[in-house]
Each structure stands twice: as structure tokens, then as C-alpha cells.
Coordinates of C-alpha atoms in Angstrom, one line a residue:
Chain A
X1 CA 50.7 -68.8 -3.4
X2 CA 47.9 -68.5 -5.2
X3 CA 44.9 -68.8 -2.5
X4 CA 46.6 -66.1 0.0
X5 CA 44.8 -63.6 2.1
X6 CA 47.6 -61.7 3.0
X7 CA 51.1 -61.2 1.0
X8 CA 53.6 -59.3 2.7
X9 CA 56.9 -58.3 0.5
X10 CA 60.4 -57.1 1.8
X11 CA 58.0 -55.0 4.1
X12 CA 60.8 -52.5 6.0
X13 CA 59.2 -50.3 8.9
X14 CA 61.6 -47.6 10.5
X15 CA 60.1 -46.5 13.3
X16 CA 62.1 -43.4 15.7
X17 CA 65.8 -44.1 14.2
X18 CA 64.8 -47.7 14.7
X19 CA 63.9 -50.7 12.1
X20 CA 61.4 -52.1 13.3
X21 CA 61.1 -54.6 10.4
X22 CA 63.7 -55.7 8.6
X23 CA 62.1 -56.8 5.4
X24 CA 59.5 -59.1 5.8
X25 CA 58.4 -61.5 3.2
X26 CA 55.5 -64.5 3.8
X27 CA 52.2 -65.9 2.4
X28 CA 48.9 -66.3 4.6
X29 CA 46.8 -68.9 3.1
X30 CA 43.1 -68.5 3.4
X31 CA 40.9 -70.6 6.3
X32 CA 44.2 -71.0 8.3
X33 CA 44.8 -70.1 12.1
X34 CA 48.2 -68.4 11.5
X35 CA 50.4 -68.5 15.0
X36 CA 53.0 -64.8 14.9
X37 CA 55.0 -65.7 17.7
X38 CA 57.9 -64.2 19.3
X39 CA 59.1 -62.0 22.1
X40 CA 57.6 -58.9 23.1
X41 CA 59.1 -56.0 21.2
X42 CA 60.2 -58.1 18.0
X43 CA 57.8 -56.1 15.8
X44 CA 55.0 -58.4 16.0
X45 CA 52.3 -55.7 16.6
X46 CA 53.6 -53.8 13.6
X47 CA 53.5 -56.6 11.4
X48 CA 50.3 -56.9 12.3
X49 CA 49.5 -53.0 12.1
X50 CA 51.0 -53.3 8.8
X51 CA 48.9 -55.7 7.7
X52 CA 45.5 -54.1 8.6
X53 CA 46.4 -50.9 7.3
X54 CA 47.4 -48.7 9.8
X55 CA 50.8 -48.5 9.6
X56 CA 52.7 -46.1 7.7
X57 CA 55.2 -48.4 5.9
X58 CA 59.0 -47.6 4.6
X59 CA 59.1 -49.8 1.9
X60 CA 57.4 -52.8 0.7
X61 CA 53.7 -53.9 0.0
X62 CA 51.2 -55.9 1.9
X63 CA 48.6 -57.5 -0.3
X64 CA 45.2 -58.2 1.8
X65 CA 42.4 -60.1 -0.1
X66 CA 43.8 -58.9 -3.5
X67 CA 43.6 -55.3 -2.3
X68 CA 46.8 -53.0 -0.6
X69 CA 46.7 -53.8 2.8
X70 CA 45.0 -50.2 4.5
X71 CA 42.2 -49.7 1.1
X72 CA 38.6 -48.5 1.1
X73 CA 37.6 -51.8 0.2
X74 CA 39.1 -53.6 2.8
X75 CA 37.4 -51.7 5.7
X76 CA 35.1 -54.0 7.4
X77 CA 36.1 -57.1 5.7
X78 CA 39.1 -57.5 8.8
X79 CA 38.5 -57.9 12.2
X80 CA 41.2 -56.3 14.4
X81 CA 42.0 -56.5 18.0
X82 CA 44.4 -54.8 19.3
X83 CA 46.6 -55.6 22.4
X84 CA 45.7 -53.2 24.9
X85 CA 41.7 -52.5 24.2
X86 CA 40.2 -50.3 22.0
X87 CA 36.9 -49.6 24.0
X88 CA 34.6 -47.2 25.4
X89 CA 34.9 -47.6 29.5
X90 CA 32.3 -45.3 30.4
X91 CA 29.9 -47.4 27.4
X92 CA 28.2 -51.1 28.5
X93 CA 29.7 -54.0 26.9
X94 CA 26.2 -54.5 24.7
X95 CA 26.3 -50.5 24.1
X96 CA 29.6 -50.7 22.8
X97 CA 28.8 -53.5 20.5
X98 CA 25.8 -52.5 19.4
X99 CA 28.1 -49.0 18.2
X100 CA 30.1 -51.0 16.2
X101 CA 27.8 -53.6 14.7
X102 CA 25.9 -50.2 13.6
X103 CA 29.3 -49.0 12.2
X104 CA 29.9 -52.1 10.2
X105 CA 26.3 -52.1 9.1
X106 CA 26.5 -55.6 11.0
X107 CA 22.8 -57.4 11.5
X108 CA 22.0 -56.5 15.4
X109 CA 21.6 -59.8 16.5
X110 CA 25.4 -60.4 15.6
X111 CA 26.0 -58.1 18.9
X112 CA 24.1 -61.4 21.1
X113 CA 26.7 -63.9 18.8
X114 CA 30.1 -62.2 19.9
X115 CA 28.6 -61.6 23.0
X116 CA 28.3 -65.6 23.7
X117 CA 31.4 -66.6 21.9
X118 CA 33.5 -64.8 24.0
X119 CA 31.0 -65.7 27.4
X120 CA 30.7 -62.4 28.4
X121 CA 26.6 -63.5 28.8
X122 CA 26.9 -62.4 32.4
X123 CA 28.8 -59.0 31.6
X124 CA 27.1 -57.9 28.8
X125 CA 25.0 -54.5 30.5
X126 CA 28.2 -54.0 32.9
X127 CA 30.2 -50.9 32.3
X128 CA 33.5 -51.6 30.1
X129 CA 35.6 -49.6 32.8
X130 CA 34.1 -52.0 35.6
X131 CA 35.6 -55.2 33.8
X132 CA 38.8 -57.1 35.3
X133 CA 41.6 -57.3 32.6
X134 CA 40.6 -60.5 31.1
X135 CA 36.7 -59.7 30.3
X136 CA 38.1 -56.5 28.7
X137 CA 39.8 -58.1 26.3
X138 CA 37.2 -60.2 25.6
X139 CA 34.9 -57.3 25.3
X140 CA 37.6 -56.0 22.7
X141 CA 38.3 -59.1 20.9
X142 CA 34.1 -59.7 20.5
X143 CA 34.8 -56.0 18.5
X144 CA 36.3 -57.9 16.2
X145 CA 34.2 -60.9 15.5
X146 CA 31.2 -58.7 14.4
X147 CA 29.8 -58.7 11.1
X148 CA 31.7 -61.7 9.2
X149 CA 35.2 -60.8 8.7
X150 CA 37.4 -62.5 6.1
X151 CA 40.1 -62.4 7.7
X152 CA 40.9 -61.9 11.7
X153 CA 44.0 -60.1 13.0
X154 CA 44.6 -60.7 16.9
X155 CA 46.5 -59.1 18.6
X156 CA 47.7 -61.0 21.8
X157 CA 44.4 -62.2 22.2
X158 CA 44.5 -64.3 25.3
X159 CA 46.8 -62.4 28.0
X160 CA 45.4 -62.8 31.4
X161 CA 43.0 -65.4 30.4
X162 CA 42.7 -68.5 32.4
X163 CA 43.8 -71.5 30.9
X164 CA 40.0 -73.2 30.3
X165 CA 39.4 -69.5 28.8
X166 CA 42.3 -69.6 26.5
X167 CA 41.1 -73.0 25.8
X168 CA 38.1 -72.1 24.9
X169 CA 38.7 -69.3 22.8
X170 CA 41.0 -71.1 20.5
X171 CA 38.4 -73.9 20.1
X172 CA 37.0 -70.6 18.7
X173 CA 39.4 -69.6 16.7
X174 CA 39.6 -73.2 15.2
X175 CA 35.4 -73.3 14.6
X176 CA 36.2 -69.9 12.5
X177 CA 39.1 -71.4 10.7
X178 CA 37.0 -74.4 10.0
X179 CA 33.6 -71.8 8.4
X180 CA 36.9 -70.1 5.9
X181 CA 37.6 -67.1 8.0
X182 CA 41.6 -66.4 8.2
X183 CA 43.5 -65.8 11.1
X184 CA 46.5 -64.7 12.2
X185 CA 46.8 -64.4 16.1
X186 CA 49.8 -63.2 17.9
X187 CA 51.2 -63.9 20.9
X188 CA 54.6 -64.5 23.3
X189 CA 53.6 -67.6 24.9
X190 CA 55.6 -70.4 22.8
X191 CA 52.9 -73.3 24.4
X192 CA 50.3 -71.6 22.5
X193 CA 51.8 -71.8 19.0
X194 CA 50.6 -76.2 18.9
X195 CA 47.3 -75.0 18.5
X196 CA 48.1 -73.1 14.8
X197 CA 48.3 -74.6 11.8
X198 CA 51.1 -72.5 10.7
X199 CA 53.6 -70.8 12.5
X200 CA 55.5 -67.4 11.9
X201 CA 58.8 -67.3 14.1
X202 CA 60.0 -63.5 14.6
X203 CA 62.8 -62.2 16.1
X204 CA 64.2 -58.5 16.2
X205 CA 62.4 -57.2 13.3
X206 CA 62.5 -60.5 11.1
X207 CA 61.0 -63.7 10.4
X208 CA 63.0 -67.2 11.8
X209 CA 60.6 -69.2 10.1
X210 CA 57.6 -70.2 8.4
X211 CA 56.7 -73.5 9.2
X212 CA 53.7 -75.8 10.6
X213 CA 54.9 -76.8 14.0
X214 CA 55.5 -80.6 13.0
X215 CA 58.0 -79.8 10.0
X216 CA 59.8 -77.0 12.0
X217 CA 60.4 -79.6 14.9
X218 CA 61.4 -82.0 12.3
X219 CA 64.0 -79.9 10.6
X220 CA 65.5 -78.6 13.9
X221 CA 65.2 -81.7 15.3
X222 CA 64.4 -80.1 18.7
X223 CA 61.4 -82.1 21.0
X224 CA 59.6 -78.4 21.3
X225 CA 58.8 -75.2 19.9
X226 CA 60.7 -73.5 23.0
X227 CA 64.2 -75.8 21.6
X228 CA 63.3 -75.0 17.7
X229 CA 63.2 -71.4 18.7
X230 CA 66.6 -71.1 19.9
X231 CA 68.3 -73.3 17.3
X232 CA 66.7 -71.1 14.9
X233 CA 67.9 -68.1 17.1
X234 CA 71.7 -69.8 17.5
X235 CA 71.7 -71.5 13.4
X236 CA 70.5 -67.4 12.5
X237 CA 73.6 -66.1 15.3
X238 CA 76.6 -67.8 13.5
X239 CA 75.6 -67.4 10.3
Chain B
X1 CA 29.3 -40.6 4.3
X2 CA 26.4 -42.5 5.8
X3 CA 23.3 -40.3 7.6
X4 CA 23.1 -44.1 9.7
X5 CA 26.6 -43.9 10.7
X6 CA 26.3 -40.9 11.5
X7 CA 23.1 -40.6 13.9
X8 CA 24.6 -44.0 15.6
X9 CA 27.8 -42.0 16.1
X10 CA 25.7 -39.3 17.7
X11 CA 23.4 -41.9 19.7
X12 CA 27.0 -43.3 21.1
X13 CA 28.4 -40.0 22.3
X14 CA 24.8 -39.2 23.8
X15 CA 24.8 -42.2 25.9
X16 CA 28.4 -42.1 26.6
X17 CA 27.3 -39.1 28.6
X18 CA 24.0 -40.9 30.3
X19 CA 26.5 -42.9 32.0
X20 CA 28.3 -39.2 33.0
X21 CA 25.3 -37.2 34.9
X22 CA 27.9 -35.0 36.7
X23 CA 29.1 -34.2 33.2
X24 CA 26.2 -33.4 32.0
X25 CA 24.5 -31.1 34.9
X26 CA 28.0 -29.1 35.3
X27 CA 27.7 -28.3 31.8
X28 CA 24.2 -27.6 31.3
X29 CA 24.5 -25.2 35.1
X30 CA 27.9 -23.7 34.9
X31 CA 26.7 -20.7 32.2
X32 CA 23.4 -20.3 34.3
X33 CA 25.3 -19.9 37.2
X34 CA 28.0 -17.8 35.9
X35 CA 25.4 -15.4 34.1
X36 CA 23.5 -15.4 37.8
X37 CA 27.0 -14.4 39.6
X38 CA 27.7 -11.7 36.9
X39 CA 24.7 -10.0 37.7
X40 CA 25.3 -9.9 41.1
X41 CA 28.6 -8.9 40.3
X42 CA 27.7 -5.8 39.3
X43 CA 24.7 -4.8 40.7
X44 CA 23.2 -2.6 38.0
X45 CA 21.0 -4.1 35.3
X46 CA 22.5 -1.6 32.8
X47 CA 26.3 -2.8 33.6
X48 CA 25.1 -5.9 33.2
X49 CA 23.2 -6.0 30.4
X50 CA 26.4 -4.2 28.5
X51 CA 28.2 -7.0 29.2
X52 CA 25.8 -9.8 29.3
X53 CA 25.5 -10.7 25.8
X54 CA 29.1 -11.5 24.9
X55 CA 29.0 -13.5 28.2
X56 CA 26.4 -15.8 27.1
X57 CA 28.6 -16.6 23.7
X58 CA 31.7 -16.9 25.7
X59 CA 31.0 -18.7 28.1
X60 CA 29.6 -21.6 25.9
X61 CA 32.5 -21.0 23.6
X62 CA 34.9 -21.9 26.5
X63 CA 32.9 -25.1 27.9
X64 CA 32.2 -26.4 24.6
X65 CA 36.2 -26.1 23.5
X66 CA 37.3 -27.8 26.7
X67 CA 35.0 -30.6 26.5
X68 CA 35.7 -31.4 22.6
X69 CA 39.1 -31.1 23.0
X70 CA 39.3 -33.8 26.0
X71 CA 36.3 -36.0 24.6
X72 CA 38.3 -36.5 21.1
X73 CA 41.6 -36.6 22.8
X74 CA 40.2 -39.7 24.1
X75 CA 39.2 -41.3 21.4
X76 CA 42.5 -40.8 20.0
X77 CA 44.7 -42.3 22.8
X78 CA 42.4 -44.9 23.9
X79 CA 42.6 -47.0 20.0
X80 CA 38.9 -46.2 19.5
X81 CA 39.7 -43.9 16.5
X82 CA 42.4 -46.2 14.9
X83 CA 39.6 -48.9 15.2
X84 CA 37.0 -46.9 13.9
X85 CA 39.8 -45.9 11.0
X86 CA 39.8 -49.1 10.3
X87 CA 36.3 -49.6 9.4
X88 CA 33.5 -48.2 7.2
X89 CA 33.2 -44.8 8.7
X90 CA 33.9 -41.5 6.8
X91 CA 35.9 -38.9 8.7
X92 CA 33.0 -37.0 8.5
X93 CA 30.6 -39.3 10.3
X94 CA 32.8 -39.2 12.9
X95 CA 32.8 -35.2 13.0
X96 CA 29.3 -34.8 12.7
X97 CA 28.0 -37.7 15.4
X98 CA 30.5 -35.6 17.9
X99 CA 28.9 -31.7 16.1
X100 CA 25.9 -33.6 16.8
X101 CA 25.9 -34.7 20.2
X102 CA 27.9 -32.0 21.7
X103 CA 25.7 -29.3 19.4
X104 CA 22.3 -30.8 21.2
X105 CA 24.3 -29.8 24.8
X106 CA 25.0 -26.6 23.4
X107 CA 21.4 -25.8 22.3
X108 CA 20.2 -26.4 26.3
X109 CA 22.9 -25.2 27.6
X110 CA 22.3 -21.8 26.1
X111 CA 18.2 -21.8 26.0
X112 CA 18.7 -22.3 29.9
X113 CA 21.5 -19.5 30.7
X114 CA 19.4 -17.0 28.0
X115 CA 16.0 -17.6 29.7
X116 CA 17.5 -16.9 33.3
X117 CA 19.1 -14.0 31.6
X118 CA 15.9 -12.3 29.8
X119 CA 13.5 -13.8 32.5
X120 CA 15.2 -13.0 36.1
X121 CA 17.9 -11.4 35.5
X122 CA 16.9 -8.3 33.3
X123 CA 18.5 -8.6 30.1
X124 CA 17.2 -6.5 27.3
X125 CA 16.7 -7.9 24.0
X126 CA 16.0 -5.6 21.1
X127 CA 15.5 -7.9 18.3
X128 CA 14.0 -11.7 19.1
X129 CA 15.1 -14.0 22.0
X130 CA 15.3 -16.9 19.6
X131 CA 18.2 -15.2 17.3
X132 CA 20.3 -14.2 20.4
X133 CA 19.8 -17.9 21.1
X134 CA 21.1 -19.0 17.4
X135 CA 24.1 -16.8 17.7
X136 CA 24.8 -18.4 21.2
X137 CA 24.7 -21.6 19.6
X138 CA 26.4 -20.7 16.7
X139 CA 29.6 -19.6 19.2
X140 CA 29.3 -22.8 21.7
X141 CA 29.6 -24.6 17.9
X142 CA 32.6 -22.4 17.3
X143 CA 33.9 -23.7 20.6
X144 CA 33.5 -27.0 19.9
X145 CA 34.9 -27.4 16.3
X146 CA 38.3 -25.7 17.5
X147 CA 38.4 -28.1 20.6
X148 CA 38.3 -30.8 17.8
X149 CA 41.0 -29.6 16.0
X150 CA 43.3 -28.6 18.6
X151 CA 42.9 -32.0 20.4
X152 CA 44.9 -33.2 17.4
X153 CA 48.0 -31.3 18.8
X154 CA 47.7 -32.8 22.3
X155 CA 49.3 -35.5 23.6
X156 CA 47.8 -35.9 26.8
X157 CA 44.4 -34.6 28.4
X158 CA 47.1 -32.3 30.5
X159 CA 48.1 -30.8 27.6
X160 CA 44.5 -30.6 26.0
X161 CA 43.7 -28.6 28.4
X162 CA 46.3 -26.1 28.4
X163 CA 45.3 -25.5 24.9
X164 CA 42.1 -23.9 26.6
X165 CA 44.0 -20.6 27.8
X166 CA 46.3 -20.4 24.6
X167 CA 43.1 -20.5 22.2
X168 CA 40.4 -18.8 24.1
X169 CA 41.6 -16.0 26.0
X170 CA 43.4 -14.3 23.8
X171 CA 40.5 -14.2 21.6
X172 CA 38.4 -12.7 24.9
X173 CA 40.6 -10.7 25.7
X174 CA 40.5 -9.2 21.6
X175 CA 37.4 -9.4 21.4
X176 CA 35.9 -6.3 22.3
X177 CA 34.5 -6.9 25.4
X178 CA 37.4 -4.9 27.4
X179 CA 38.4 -3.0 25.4
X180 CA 36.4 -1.5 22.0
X181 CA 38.3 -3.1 19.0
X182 CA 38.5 0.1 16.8
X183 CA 40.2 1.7 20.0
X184 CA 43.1 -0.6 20.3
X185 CA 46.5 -0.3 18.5
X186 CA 46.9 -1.1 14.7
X187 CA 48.3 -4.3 15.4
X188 CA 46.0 -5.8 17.7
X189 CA 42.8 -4.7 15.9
X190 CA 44.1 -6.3 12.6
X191 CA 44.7 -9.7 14.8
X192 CA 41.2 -8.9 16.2
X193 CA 39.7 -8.5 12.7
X194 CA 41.1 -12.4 11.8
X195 CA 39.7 -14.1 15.5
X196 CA 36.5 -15.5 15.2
X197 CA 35.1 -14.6 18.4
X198 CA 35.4 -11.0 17.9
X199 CA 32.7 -11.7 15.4
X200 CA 30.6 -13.8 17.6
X201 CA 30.6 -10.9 20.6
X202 CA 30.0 -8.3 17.5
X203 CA 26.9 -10.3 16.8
X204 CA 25.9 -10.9 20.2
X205 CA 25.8 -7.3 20.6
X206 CA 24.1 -6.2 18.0
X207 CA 21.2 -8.5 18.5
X208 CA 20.8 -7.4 22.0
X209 CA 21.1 -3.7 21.3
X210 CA 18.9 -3.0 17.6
X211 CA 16.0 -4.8 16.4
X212 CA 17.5 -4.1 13.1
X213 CA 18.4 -7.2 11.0
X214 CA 21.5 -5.8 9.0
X215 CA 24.2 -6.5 6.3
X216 CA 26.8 -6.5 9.5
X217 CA 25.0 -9.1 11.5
X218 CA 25.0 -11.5 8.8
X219 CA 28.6 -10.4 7.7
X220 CA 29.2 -11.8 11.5
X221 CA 27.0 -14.8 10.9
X222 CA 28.6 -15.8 8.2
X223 CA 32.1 -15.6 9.7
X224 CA 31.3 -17.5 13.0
X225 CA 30.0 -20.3 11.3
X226 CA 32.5 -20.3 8.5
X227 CA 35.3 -20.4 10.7
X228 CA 33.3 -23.7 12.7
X229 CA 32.9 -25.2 9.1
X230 CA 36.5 -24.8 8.4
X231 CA 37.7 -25.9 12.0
X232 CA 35.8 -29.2 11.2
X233 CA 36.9 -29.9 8.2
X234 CA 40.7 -29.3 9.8
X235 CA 39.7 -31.3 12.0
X236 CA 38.8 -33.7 9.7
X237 CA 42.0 -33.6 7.9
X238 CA 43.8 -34.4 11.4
X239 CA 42.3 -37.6 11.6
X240 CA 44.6 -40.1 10.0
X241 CA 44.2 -43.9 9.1
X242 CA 47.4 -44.7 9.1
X243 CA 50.0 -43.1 11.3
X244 CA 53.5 -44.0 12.2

């Protein structure tokens, strides 16, 4: 593909006696919201590790933005949430941001941007440590979205959000899409997966399919994402 | 390496610790206090201004050590570093912001233990207050560029911790405070002659007992903060952007 962000090729990952991936191969176009969906433990995270560079690989290459995935040149250019969050507790939300906008060499009113697109208006001088689950995440995924990041790697993004949240944030993710930013968002909730233009389908270390979500329901011929995922799971199973 | 990154670094772990006042008076009090109970200890000025000096390096040392260790443990199990490895910030920002921060502590923490010391207490300083006060520093530095690099062979803050009593007190108890180091067996004075600290207390006591400014003390000057220089860059080398 010639317009790809990320390239990933027969990427293998053992991990503790374990492969974890089990040679990956697939294409990330740019200015796409990318779904990586599967069950928890199917190597998602490390896929995505893998592709921002901090994962120590077995064999394979990752290509990001014409660059090996994890170079000098690539630092700053993703935005990378992880699942559980990266963040200062005993550091206000705005403190925290302010950090890594500084970091990033970010302009500072990019710290009042993320702030807003995630709504955390109201939370912005509390105490990281103080926040429920959801509005750390937030606080963590707002991380990400400073400075103007080519391409965004989420990490489960939306756990423990409440549905108008979750709503709202992929309205987000959508706007950003729209403005060329690339992303590739993970997560274990199949429902979420309508909302991505393209779909990655992972299982135990490897990829089911690569598909938008109209052609994969097409040529499984299943009425959802939930069917098409186990006909790929069962076609994969007695093969 | 950016001087912005940096002094933002630094500005982060300083206000980190706004938000910890207990933090920050226990460390700033705890030497002071300790120097205080030592003189009562003994009762005898001269007792205690034999011992004194080492005390206000060690002391420091310790605090400084335990602190690092647990502050960088943290920002290794919490994702903060892998972030941070993930953008544009050199190892060395990193290292400095946190020499930085916890180095300004350091700087008060001694000035305030060495003025009740010299002031109340009745410590005798041969040469100038203000070099007993830059070896002091110099040591609590010493502590703190260790804790960095042992925190890299911790798991958890319990085990951070326990690094505290493997480190440090074999170095105290080597380093000529209870014992003179040319007096103990073969053995033990060569490991003395290779542990840091034994410099740091050498120093310590010269400055306190000759006003002369000689080859040895800067022999010991030079050690100290060689050994913190290469601590930090160990340190440095611990820190990893991409890890299994």
C-alpha cells in the first residue's frame, strides 16, 4: 500500500516461553480510524506496543511513517495511550499536561484543547489520584492528543466510559480521522468496532481478518460483527 | 539533550512534591533532628563533634538514596517512563530534572542540619562552613545517584527499599566512622578503599578538623562526585525504550 502509516511484517513476539504474536502481517492506511479488536489476552496491546516502539520484537519489522517503528524520528509524531494510565496521581490533571506539552515542545494552549476534547473542563486543577476510573483515562488519553500526532495508538480507550462518553469520544476520534490524523484504537467490545472504518480481527496471537465491517459481514454472511467473529474463529478451527 | 526539557522535568518533580508537604518537612527535619539527638546522645561536645561530621554526610546519603530509589521506581511501574520513552526526551533530561529537583532538597536539607550543628550544637569547623556544606551535598548527591540506579533492580517499592540496608550500611559500617580504616583487616580496608562513602566521611573529616585545603581532600572530592557522575550515567544506561 502505498499511502500506509504503519506496515507490520511477519511480526513474531515471544514473550516468557509464550508467542505472543504469531506473525503478523497488515497495512494501516493514513487518515483511517483503524478498529484492533479481539479478546483480552490475544496480543492486542503488544501489537500495539510493537507498533510504537516499545516492544522488543523476535522477528519481523514494523514500518511507522517510513521510519522503523521505535526511531528517534518518530518520537513525538505518535500519540500513545496505554490501557491502564500512564500518569502522575499526586500531579493536577492541567500540571500533568502542561509536563508533557513542555516535553513535546507542544504550544501551551494545546494543554486547554485536550483538556476540552476529552470534557475534563471541570477536572482540570483536581488531583490525578482523586479521579474515578473513567476521568483517568481521559486524563491519560488527553496525553496523547497533545501536540499534533500523525498517527494515534489507543489503547482500550473507552473502558468504564458511559455510553454518551464513549459516544462522544469517538465523534472524536472520527473529527481527527477527518483533519488526516491515523488511528488505530483497540478494544474487546465487538459493538464498538461499527464505528471504524477498518477492522483488524485478532485471535491468539494472530489476525482473522482485515476487513471494513460491511465486506467482512458480506463475505461471512453473518447479520453482526459478534456472528462474523466466530465463523472466522470456526472457518480458522477446521482448517 | 534539551536545557527546556530539562528545567520542565525538574519544575515537575518540584511540584510533585508541593502536593507532598509531609514529604517534604520529614526530609528537610529528619537530619536536624537526628544531628540534635546525637548530641544529646553523648553529652560531650568533643564526642560529638568527632563523630558529627560523617553524620551530617550520612545521614543525607541515606535519605537521599531511599527517596530516589522509590521516586524512580515509580515512574517505572506506573508507564510514566515508557511514555516519556516514547517521546522527545533524552535519558539525560530525565536524570538531571530528578539530580535537579532532589539536589535543591539536598542543599536545604544539609544548610539546615549544618547551621544547627555549628550554631547550637557546638561543632567545630576548622576550615569554612560553606565547604563542609559542599561536601554534605556532594554525599546526599551520592545518595541519590545510587538510589537511581538501584531502583532499576527493584521490582516493587518493597524491594526498593530493602536495597537501602544492602547499599548503605555496609558502606557505614566501612567507612571509618567505627572503626579507623587503616586499622581493619587487609580485606576489608581494600573493599573500603573501592566504597565511595569512605571518601565522603574522609572528606567530611578533614574539613572539620584542618583549615588546610590539601591534595587528599580533593583526591576525596574528586572520588565522591566521580562515583555520583558514574552512578547517573548507569543509571542512565538502565533506562530502556524498549523492553520485553
Amino acid at each position: 500500500m502505498a499511502d500506509s502509516v504503519v506496515s507490520v511484517a511477519g511480526l513474531r513476539v515471544r514473550h516468557g516461553g509464550r508467542e505472543v504474536l504469531r506473525g503478523i502481517d497488515c497495512e494501516i492506511a493514513r487518515g483511517s480510524v483503524t478498529g484492533l479488536l479481539g479478546p483480552s489476552g490475544c496480543g492486542k496491546t503488544t501489537l500495539l506496543r510493537a507498533i510504537v516502539g516499545v516492544q522488543m520484537l523476535t522477528t519481523g519489522t514494523v514500518t511507522v511513517l517510513g521510519e522503523p517503528a521505535g526511531s528517534r524520528e518518530l518520537r513525538g509524531r505518535i500519540g500513545y495511550a496505554t490501557q491502564n494510565p500512564a500518569e502522575y496521581p499526586d500531579l493536577t490533571v492541567a500540571e500533568a499536561l502542561r509536563y508533557f506539552a513542555a516535553v513535546l515542545r507542544a504550544p501551551k494552549s494545546d494543554v486547554d484543547r485536550v483538556v476540552a476534547e476529552v470534557a475534563l473542563g471541570d477536572h482540570a486543577d483536581a488531583l490525578i489520584g482523586t479521579l474515578s476510573g473513567g476521568e483517568r483515562s481521559r486524563a491519560n488519553l488527553a496525553v496523547a492528543l497533545l501536540g499534533a500526532p500523525e498517527l494515534l495508538v489507543l489503547d482500550e480507550p473507552t473502558v468504564g466510559l458511559d455510553p454518551l462518553l464513549r459516544d462522544e469520544l469517538w465523534t472524536l476520534f472520527g473529527r481527527l480521522a477527518a483533519r488526516g490524523t491515523t488511528l488505530l484504537v483497540s478494544s474487546h467490545v465487538l459493538d464498538e468496532a461499527s464505528r471504524c472504518e477498518r477492522l483488524l480481527l485478532m485471535r491468539e496471537g494472530a489476525l482473522l481478518a482485515h476487513d471494513e465491517p460491511d465486506e467482512l459481514l458480506r463475505r461471512t454472511g453473518t447479520p453482526d460483527l459478534e456472528q462474523a467473529f466466530l465463523f472466522l474463529v470456526r472457518q480458522g478451527a477446521s482448517r | 539533550m534539551s536545557a527546556s526539557v530539562t528545567l520542565a522535568t525538574n519544575r515537575r518533580i518540584l511540584t510533585q512534591l508541593r502536593h507532598d508537604p509531609r514529604t517534604v518537612v520529614l526530609l528537610l527535619v529528619v537530619p536536624t533532628l537526628l544531628m540534635v539527638l546525637l548530641r544529646f546522645v553523648f553529652n560531650s561536645p568533643e564526642q560529638f563533634g568527632g563523630i558529627a561530621p560523617a553524620l551530617l554526610g550520612i545521614f543525607p546519603f541515606t535519605l537521599m538514596f531511599l527517596i530516589t530509589s522509590v521516586t524512580t521506581l515509580r515512574e517505572r511501574t506506573s508507564g510514566t517512563l515508557e511514555r516519556l520513552m516514547t517521546m522527545p526526551i533524552a535519558k539525560l533530561d530525565l536524570l538531571l530534572g530528578y539530580a535537579l529537583a532532589f539536589g535543591l532538597l539536598a542543599v536545604v536539607q544539609v544548610a539546615l542540619a549544618a547551621l544547627v550543628s555549628v550554631t547550637w550544637l557546638g561543632l567545630d569547623v576548622a576550615s569554612s562552613v560553606w565547604l563542609l556544606l559542599l561536601v554534605a551535598v556532594l554525599d546526599a548527591l551520592l545518595g541519590m545517584a545510587l538510589g537511581l540506579f538501584v531502583s532499576a533492580f527493584a521490582r516493587t517499592e518493597f524491594q526498593a527499599v530493602q536495597f537501602m540496608p544492602v547499599v548503605v550500611l555496609p558502606q557505614f559500617l566501612l567507612c571509618g566512622l567505627l572503626q579507623p580504616r587503616d586499622e581493619m583487616g587487609l580485606l576489608l580496608s581494600w573493599i573500603s578503599d573501592v566504597l565511595p562513602l569512605s571518601y565522603a566521611v574522609d572528606a567530611l573529616d578533614r574539613v572539620t578538623h584542618s583549615a588546610e585545603f590539601d591534595g587528599t581532600l580533593v583526591r576525596d572530592l574528586a572520588v565522591v562526585a566521580g562515583s555520583a557522575l558514574l552512578a547517573l550515567v548507569l543509571g542512565a544506561a538502565t533506562l530502556r525504550r524498549r523492553t520485553p
